[in-house]
Amino acid sequence: MAPALPDNWTLCASSFNWTPEITAARRTALDVVSGIADSVTKTIELEPGLLWRSFPAPQDAEVDELRDSLAARGGRVSIVGASLDDFMSPTDRRSLQERLDFLVPQLSAASRVGARGIRLPIGQAGTELLTLLQPLLHEFDLVLYEEIQGQQTPNNPSVAPALDAIARLADDHVRVLVDISMLMPALPVTYLHELRQGGVPSDLLARLENDWRDPATLDAVTALLRAGKVPPRIHTLFMNLLIRFGRSDAADLQGILPLVGAFHLKFWDLDDDGGRVSQPLHDLGSLLGRSGFNGTLTSEWGGHEWLQDDPTEMTRSHLALAGAALAEPALVEPAPAARAARAGL
C-alpha cells in the first residue's frame, strides 16, 4: 500500500497545465477546466485570464457557471491567479487607489467561485496596497499568496523586503507561495534536447547538462546572451535559464516556512533521470514533514512551452509521482507535534 500524504496537505492541479488545449479552443475553457475535476483531481487552481473573457473584472454569470459546473462534479477551487496591471499605458502608472480598484473585482470573483485565496508575484502589491487590501481579504475571507519562484531566493534583494513585510503583518490572510522551480538539481532532459536541436554551442550544453548549479554556468549563459549568439529560434526558450529555472535547495526555504501557505509543484517533463523530478519533491516532503505545514501543493506543468504531450496524462502521472515522493519522507519524519502526540506528551 502506497504511503498517504498528511491529512492537512492537499494535492491540486493548475488549469495552467491545460493552456495549449484552452487556447486551441476545440472545447470551451469551461469544459476543459470542469473536465479536470472529472479526470484528474477535485481541487483546482485557476488561471482566470485563460478562462473568463470578462477578466480582470469577471462577470458574475461567468463565475457562477464555473462554480456550479465544478460543484456538480464534486470539484472546488483552491487559489485564483490574480493580475495587477500597474500601468494604464506605457508611461501612465496607476495610482494607489486605481491599483486597488483593479484588484477588487478579482477578489469578489475569487470569493464568489469559492476559492481559498488569490495569488500575486512576490512584492508586486507593495506595503501601501497591502495595507488597503488587508481589510478586504478579511471581509472576503481570502488569503493573498505572494509567489516566489525560479531564480528568486529568500535572500534576494528583490524578495527579502517583501518577505519581511509579510512577516511583520503577522496575518494569516497574507502568505507566501513557493514554486519549486526554485529547486532544480538539474535541467529537464527534454529542454536540453530542444537547446541542442536549436543550435546552442556544445561547450555550453555540456555545462548545462553536468553543472547546472555551478555559478560559472550561469555566467556562461549570460555571456552567450550578451554576445548575441543565442539562436533566434530558441531565444525565448533560452531565457528560462535566467528566469524560470532555479538553483536553490529545499533547505534554503527553512527560514521562511512559517510564512508559507502553498506550493506550486512545478514540473517540465517526467524524465526522472538522476532524480531531477522526484528529488526536490522528496527533499520538500522531508522539510514539510518536520514543519507542520498545512496547505495546498499544486501540480503546475511548464513544459507545454516545448512539449506536445497530453496535459491530462502528464498531470495525472505527475500527481502520482509527486504524492509518492512527498509522502515517503513526510511519514518517516513526522512533525514535532505529531511525534509528541504519538508519545502521549
Tab-separated table of C-alpha atoms in Angstrom, residues 6-335:
chain	number	residue	atom	x	y	z
A	6	PRO	CA	-0.744	14.008	5.790
A	7	ASP	CA	-4.425	14.936	6.029
A	8	ASN	CA	-3.695	18.662	6.083
A	9	TRP	CA	-1.801	18.585	2.763
A	10	THR	CA	-3.973	18.994	-0.339
A	11	LEU	CA	-2.753	17.947	-3.786
A	12	CYS	CA	-4.195	20.100	-6.572
A	13	ALA	CA	-3.778	20.734	-10.287
A	14	SER	CA	-3.447	24.085	-12.011
A	15	SER	CA	-5.600	24.906	-15.016
A	16	PHE	CA	-2.376	26.435	-16.420
A	17	ASN	CA	-1.376	22.882	-17.388
A	18	TRP	CA	-4.143	22.876	-19.995
A	19	THR	CA	-3.089	26.168	-21.634
A	20	PRO	CA	-2.495	24.665	-25.111
A	21	GLU	CA	-5.860	22.912	-25.041
A	22	ILE	CA	-7.696	26.029	-23.869
A	23	THR	CA	-6.064	28.263	-26.478
A	24	ALA	CA	-6.742	25.703	-29.236
A	25	ALA	CA	-10.453	26.277	-28.472
A	26	ARG	CA	-11.631	22.878	-29.712
A	27	ARG	CA	-13.646	22.809	-26.468
A	28	THR	CA	-14.730	25.724	-24.332
A	29	ALA	CA	-12.437	26.748	-21.498
A	30	LEU	CA	-15.278	25.934	-19.115
A	31	ASP	CA	-15.466	22.362	-20.422
A	32	VAL	CA	-11.698	21.931	-20.220
A	33	VAL	CA	-11.437	23.150	-16.631
A	34	SER	CA	-14.547	21.299	-15.473
A	35	GLY	CA	-13.109	18.161	-17.025
A	36	ILE	CA	-10.128	18.346	-14.666
A	37	ALA	CA	-12.474	17.513	-11.797
A	38	ASP	CA	-13.785	14.532	-13.755
A	39	SER	CA	-10.470	13.031	-14.806
A	40	VAL	CA	-7.600	14.296	-12.636
A	41	THR	CA	-8.334	15.913	-9.260
A	42	LYS	CA	-11.189	17.651	-7.473
A	43	THR	CA	-9.175	20.639	-6.250
A	44	ILE	CA	-8.122	23.065	-8.971
A	45	GLU	CA	-6.097	26.268	-9.085
A	46	LEU	CA	-7.431	28.704	-11.674
A	47	GLU	CA	-5.736	30.942	-14.213
A	48	PRO	CA	-8.761	33.174	-14.869
A	49	GLY	CA	-7.177	35.065	-17.761
A	50	LEU	CA	-7.477	31.812	-19.724
A	51	LEU	CA	-10.984	31.109	-18.509
A	52	TRP	CA	-13.139	34.203	-18.112
A	53	ARG	CA	-13.495	36.512	-21.102
A	54	SER	CA	-14.505	39.355	-18.791
A	55	PHE	CA	-11.286	39.102	-16.725
A	56	PRO	CA	-9.859	41.189	-14.973
A	57	ALA	CA	-13.382	42.197	-13.930
A	58	PRO	CA	-15.093	38.787	-14.090
A	59	GLN	CA	-18.837	38.917	-14.616
A	60	ASP	CA	-20.993	37.099	-12.065
A	61	ALA	CA	-22.569	34.856	-14.701
A	62	GLU	CA	-19.210	33.530	-15.863
A	63	VAL	CA	-18.038	32.942	-12.310
A	64	ASP	CA	-21.261	31.229	-11.290
A	65	GLU	CA	-21.214	28.979	-14.344
A	66	LEU	CA	-17.779	27.630	-13.438
A	67	ARG	CA	-18.579	27.314	-9.745
A	68	ASP	CA	-21.742	25.355	-10.478
A	69	SER	CA	-20.076	23.168	-13.108
A	70	LEU	CA	-17.293	22.199	-10.705
A	71	ALA	CA	-19.701	21.658	-7.816
A	72	ALA	CA	-21.729	19.238	-9.952
A	73	ARG	CA	-18.548	17.160	-10.286
A	74	GLY	CA	-17.517	17.451	-6.650
A	75	GLY	CA	-14.834	19.959	-7.625
A	76	ARG	CA	-13.646	23.109	-5.895
A	77	VAL	CA	-11.188	25.957	-6.388
A	78	SER	CA	-8.080	26.408	-4.259
A	79	ILE	CA	-6.398	29.620	-5.466
A	80	VAL	CA	-7.194	32.078	-8.254
A	81	GLY	CA	-4.312	33.723	-10.078
A	82	ALA	CA	-4.736	37.492	-9.893
A	83	SER	CA	-3.426	40.237	-12.137
A	84	LEU	CA	-2.170	43.628	-11.043
A	85	ASP	CA	-1.630	45.757	-14.126
A	86	ASP	CA	0.262	48.712	-12.710
A	87	PHE	CA	0.204	50.802	-15.886
A	88	MET	CA	-2.717	52.213	-17.873
A	89	SER	CA	-0.298	52.976	-20.720
A	90	PRO	CA	3.488	52.611	-21.176
A	91	THR	CA	4.018	55.906	-19.320
A	92	ASP	CA	0.886	56.302	-17.180
A	93	ARG	CA	1.174	54.412	-13.892
A	94	ARG	CA	-1.983	53.655	-11.936
A	95	SER	CA	-2.442	55.464	-8.649
A	96	LEU	CA	-2.688	53.542	-5.395
A	97	GLN	CA	-6.493	53.758	-5.471
A	98	GLU	CA	-6.593	52.684	-9.115
A	99	ARG	CA	-4.429	49.659	-8.319
A	100	LEU	CA	-6.820	48.697	-5.530
A	101	ASP	CA	-9.834	49.235	-7.798
A	102	PHE	CA	-8.207	46.949	-10.381
A	103	LEU	CA	-7.949	44.131	-7.818
A	104	VAL	CA	-11.315	44.405	-6.060
A	105	PRO	CA	-13.378	42.716	-8.833
A	106	GLN	CA	-10.871	39.848	-8.799
A	107	LEU	CA	-11.257	39.468	-5.045
A	108	SER	CA	-15.007	39.393	-5.451
A	109	ALA	CA	-14.817	36.760	-8.197
A	110	ALA	CA	-12.429	34.576	-6.199
A	111	SER	CA	-14.789	34.674	-3.243
A	112	ARG	CA	-17.811	34.001	-5.437
A	113	VAL	CA	-16.200	30.953	-7.080
A	114	GLY	CA	-15.402	29.553	-3.632
A	115	ALA	CA	-11.625	29.958	-3.717
A	116	ARG	CA	-9.425	29.947	-0.653
A	117	GLY	CA	-7.234	32.760	-1.932
A	118	ILE	CA	-5.689	34.762	-4.758
A	119	ARG	CA	-2.105	34.844	-5.981
A	120	LEU	CA	0.271	37.654	-6.999
A	121	PRO	CA	4.032	37.769	-7.635
A	122	ILE	CA	6.061	38.432	-4.501
A	123	GLY	CA	6.322	42.133	-3.686
A	124	GLN	CA	4.141	43.380	-6.548
A	125	ALA	CA	1.431	44.747	-4.272
A	126	GLY	CA	3.854	46.664	-2.050
A	127	THR	CA	3.297	47.756	1.529
A	128	GLU	CA	0.813	50.568	0.861
A	129	LEU	CA	-1.514	48.431	-1.236
A	130	LEU	CA	-1.226	45.524	1.197
A	131	THR	CA	-2.450	47.823	3.961
A	132	LEU	CA	-5.531	48.675	1.909
A	133	LEU	CA	-6.073	45.043	0.879
A	134	GLN	CA	-5.957	43.566	4.375
A	135	PRO	CA	-9.488	44.508	5.493
A	136	LEU	CA	-10.864	43.335	2.136
A	137	LEU	CA	-9.085	39.996	2.455
A	138	HIS	CA	-10.716	39.553	5.855
A	139	GLU	CA	-14.094	40.667	4.522
A	140	PHE	CA	-13.961	38.165	1.646
A	141	ASP	CA	-12.202	35.571	3.828
A	142	LEU	CA	-9.437	35.185	1.242
A	143	VAL	CA	-5.713	34.649	1.566
A	144	LEU	CA	-3.329	36.663	-0.597
A	145	TYR	CA	-0.478	34.372	-1.624
A	146	GLU	CA	2.672	36.144	-2.782
A	147	GLU	CA	4.644	33.846	-5.080
A	148	ILE	CA	8.398	33.283	-5.114
A	149	GLN	CA	9.816	31.207	-7.966
A	150	GLY	CA	12.625	30.370	-10.375
A	151	GLN	CA	15.855	32.261	-9.852
A	152	GLN	CA	14.427	34.108	-6.850
A	153	THR	CA	15.665	33.161	-3.370
A	154	PRO	CA	14.596	34.219	0.133
A	155	ASN	CA	17.743	36.332	0.414
A	156	ASN	CA	17.376	38.019	-2.951
A	157	PRO	CA	17.318	41.850	-2.552
A	158	SER	CA	14.105	41.990	-4.576
A	159	VAL	CA	12.433	39.338	-2.414
A	160	ALA	CA	13.698	39.713	1.159
A	161	PRO	CA	11.946	43.067	1.862
A	162	ALA	CA	8.608	41.623	0.742
A	163	LEU	CA	9.099	38.579	2.961
A	164	ASP	CA	9.930	40.881	5.872
A	165	ALA	CA	6.760	42.886	5.217
A	166	ILE	CA	4.638	39.723	5.255
A	167	ALA	CA	6.285	38.607	8.498
A	168	ARG	CA	5.589	41.980	10.119
A	169	LEU	CA	1.916	41.796	9.189
A	170	ALA	CA	1.589	38.507	11.104
A	171	ASP	CA	-1.723	37.980	9.303
A	172	ASP	CA	-2.854	34.533	8.144
A	173	HIS	CA	-4.608	36.253	5.250
A	174	VAL	CA	-1.252	37.175	3.691
A	175	ARG	CA	1.029	34.214	2.994
A	176	VAL	CA	3.847	33.082	0.724
A	177	LEU	CA	3.509	30.610	-2.142
A	178	VAL	CA	6.712	28.812	-3.165
A	179	ASP	CA	7.119	27.496	-6.700
A	180	ILE	CA	9.621	24.628	-6.666
A	181	SER	CA	11.046	25.807	-9.960
A	182	MET	CA	13.458	27.270	-7.400
A	183	LEU	CA	14.650	23.752	-6.527
A	184	MET	CA	16.140	22.258	-9.679
A	185	PRO	CA	19.121	19.924	-9.207
A	186	ALA	CA	19.384	19.516	-12.989
A	187	LEU	CA	17.692	20.815	-16.104
A	188	PRO	CA	14.834	18.927	-17.807
A	189	VAL	CA	16.024	16.336	-20.305
A	190	THR	CA	13.526	17.434	-22.951
A	191	TYR	CA	14.540	21.076	-22.533
A	192	LEU	CA	18.200	20.235	-23.068
A	193	HIS	CA	17.176	18.360	-26.199
A	194	GLU	CA	15.414	21.481	-27.518
A	195	LEU	CA	18.517	23.588	-26.887
A	196	ARG	CA	20.680	21.026	-28.671
A	197	GLN	CA	18.328	20.944	-31.652
A	198	GLY	CA	18.207	24.732	-31.633
A	199	GLY	CA	21.965	25.122	-32.067
A	200	VAL	CA	23.241	26.084	-28.600
A	201	PRO	CA	27.058	25.636	-28.576
A	202	SER	CA	28.217	22.207	-27.385
A	203	ASP	CA	30.520	23.597	-24.666
A	204	LEU	CA	27.644	25.464	-23.018
A	205	LEU	CA	25.379	22.447	-23.408
A	206	ALA	CA	27.927	20.344	-21.542
A	207	ARG	CA	27.888	22.850	-18.689
A	208	LEU	CA	24.083	22.910	-18.626
A	209	GLU	CA	23.887	19.118	-18.601
A	210	ASN	CA	26.524	18.470	-15.949
A	211	ASP	CA	26.995	21.643	-13.870
A	212	TRP	CA	23.668	23.453	-13.769
A	213	ARG	CA	24.142	24.699	-10.204
A	214	ASP	CA	27.702	25.923	-10.719
A	215	PRO	CA	27.585	29.760	-10.721
A	216	ALA	CA	30.046	29.700	-13.624
A	217	THR	CA	27.345	28.035	-15.734
A	218	LEU	CA	25.020	30.999	-15.297
A	219	ASP	CA	27.902	33.309	-16.172
A	220	ALA	CA	28.376	31.376	-19.421
A	221	VAL	CA	24.640	31.631	-20.172
A	222	THR	CA	24.746	35.403	-19.683
A	223	ALA	CA	27.889	35.735	-21.789
A	224	LEU	CA	26.292	33.956	-24.757
A	225	LEU	CA	23.197	36.151	-24.477
A	226	ARG	CA	25.213	39.382	-24.298
A	227	ALA	CA	27.312	38.307	-27.275
A	228	GLY	CA	24.137	37.974	-29.335
A	229	LYS	CA	24.905	34.344	-30.124
A	230	VAL	CA	21.695	32.720	-28.902
A	231	PRO	CA	19.969	31.230	-31.980
A	232	PRO	CA	16.849	33.351	-32.659
A	233	ARG	CA	14.588	30.310	-32.986
A	234	ILE	CA	15.096	29.379	-29.337
A	235	HIS	CA	15.725	32.806	-27.838
A	236	THR	CA	12.529	32.806	-25.741
A	237	LEU	CA	13.151	29.243	-24.584
A	238	PHE	CA	16.746	30.146	-23.687
A	239	MET	CA	15.565	32.895	-21.319
A	240	ASN	CA	14.146	30.241	-18.982
A	241	LEU	CA	17.753	29.696	-17.851
A	242	LEU	CA	17.834	33.219	-16.424
A	243	ILE	CA	14.291	33.486	-15.075
A	244	ARG	CA	12.244	30.310	-14.651
A	245	PHE	CA	14.858	27.704	-13.662
A	246	GLY	CA	16.231	27.987	-10.115
A	247	ARG	CA	19.301	26.575	-8.380
A	248	SER	CA	18.313	26.545	-4.695
A	249	ASP	CA	17.986	23.660	-2.229
A	250	ALA	CA	14.912	22.833	-0.179
A	251	ALA	CA	16.919	23.678	2.947
A	252	ASP	CA	17.071	27.297	1.722
A	253	LEU	CA	13.344	27.523	2.477
A	254	GLN	CA	13.695	26.585	6.142
A	255	GLY	CA	13.711	30.161	7.410
A	256	ILE	CA	10.526	31.203	5.594
A	257	LEU	CA	8.393	28.083	6.182
A	258	PRO	CA	6.308	29.772	8.926
A	259	LEU	CA	5.141	32.222	6.229
A	260	VAL	CA	4.381	29.629	3.530
A	261	GLY	CA	0.813	28.511	2.893
A	262	ALA	CA	1.063	26.879	-0.535
A	263	PHE	CA	3.426	25.357	-3.079
A	264	HIS	CA	3.483	25.038	-6.829
A	265	LEU	CA	4.994	21.664	-7.697
A	266	LYS	CA	6.383	22.960	-10.988
A	267	PHE	CA	7.496	20.288	-13.429
A	268	TRP	CA	8.661	20.417	-17.016
A	269	ASP	CA	8.693	16.788	-18.095
A	270	LEU	CA	8.543	13.419	-16.340
A	271	ASP	CA	12.036	12.170	-17.189
A	272	ASP	CA	13.357	11.486	-13.688
A	273	ASP	CA	16.927	10.699	-14.716
A	274	GLY	CA	19.121	11.205	-11.642
A	275	GLY	CA	16.064	12.216	-9.587
A	276	ARG	CA	15.753	15.587	-11.294
A	277	VAL	CA	11.950	15.465	-10.869
A	278	SER	CA	11.486	13.396	-7.706
A	279	GLN	CA	14.446	14.512	-5.584
A	280	PRO	CA	13.241	18.100	-4.976
A	281	LEU	CA	9.826	16.680	-4.054
A	282	HIS	CA	11.388	14.178	-1.657
A	283	ASP	CA	13.502	16.935	-0.082
A	284	LEU	CA	10.431	19.148	0.225
A	285	GLY	CA	8.418	16.351	1.828
A	286	SER	CA	11.155	15.859	4.383
A	287	LEU	CA	11.228	19.575	5.164
A	288	LEU	CA	7.457	19.915	5.434
A	289	GLY	CA	7.071	16.734	7.446
A	290	ARG	CA	9.079	18.408	10.208
A	291	SER	CA	7.352	21.781	9.972
A	292	GLY	CA	3.652	21.079	10.454
A	293	PHE	CA	2.781	22.525	7.036
A	294	ASN	CA	-0.925	22.962	6.315
A	295	GLY	CA	-1.810	23.954	2.766
A	296	THR	CA	-2.011	23.142	-0.925
A	297	LEU	CA	0.571	21.556	-3.227
A	298	THR	CA	-0.372	22.177	-6.840
A	299	SER	CA	0.900	20.360	-9.907
A	300	GLU	CA	1.903	23.016	-12.442
A	301	TRP	CA	3.287	21.938	-15.822
A	302	GLY	CA	5.574	24.415	-17.535
A	303	GLY	CA	6.850	22.035	-20.217
A	304	HIS	CA	3.952	22.614	-22.608
A	305	GLU	CA	6.078	25.508	-23.855
A	306	TRP	CA	8.029	22.956	-25.895
A	307	LEU	CA	6.214	19.616	-25.472
A	308	GLN	CA	3.032	18.469	-27.181
A	309	ASP	CA	2.118	15.813	-24.599
A	310	ASP	CA	-1.435	15.377	-23.337
A	311	PRO	CA	-1.904	17.639	-20.284
A	312	THR	CA	-4.358	15.281	-18.599
A	313	GLU	CA	-1.962	12.342	-18.754
A	314	MET	CA	1.015	14.493	-17.795
A	315	THR	CA	-0.748	15.979	-14.776
A	316	ARG	CA	-2.217	12.688	-13.618
A	317	SER	CA	1.201	10.998	-13.822
A	318	HIS	CA	2.904	13.901	-12.106
A	319	LEU	CA	0.447	13.919	-9.220
A	320	ALA	CA	1.059	10.198	-8.689
A	321	LEU	CA	4.833	10.738	-8.715
A	322	ALA	CA	4.597	13.817	-6.500
A	323	GLY	CA	2.301	12.166	-3.982
A	324	ALA	CA	4.670	9.247	-3.535
A	325	ALA	CA	7.811	11.399	-3.372
A	326	LEU	CA	6.301	13.821	-0.850
A	327	ALA	CA	4.624	11.205	1.325
A	328	GLU	CA	7.567	8.900	1.980
A	329	PRO	CA	9.757	11.315	3.977
A	330	ALA	CA	6.731	13.049	5.493
A	331	LEU	CA	5.737	9.766	7.110
A	332	VAL	CA	9.266	8.819	8.088
A	333	GLU	CA	9.924	12.228	9.675
A	334	PRO	CA	6.635	13.440	11.253
A	335	ALA	CA	6.242	16.968	12.515
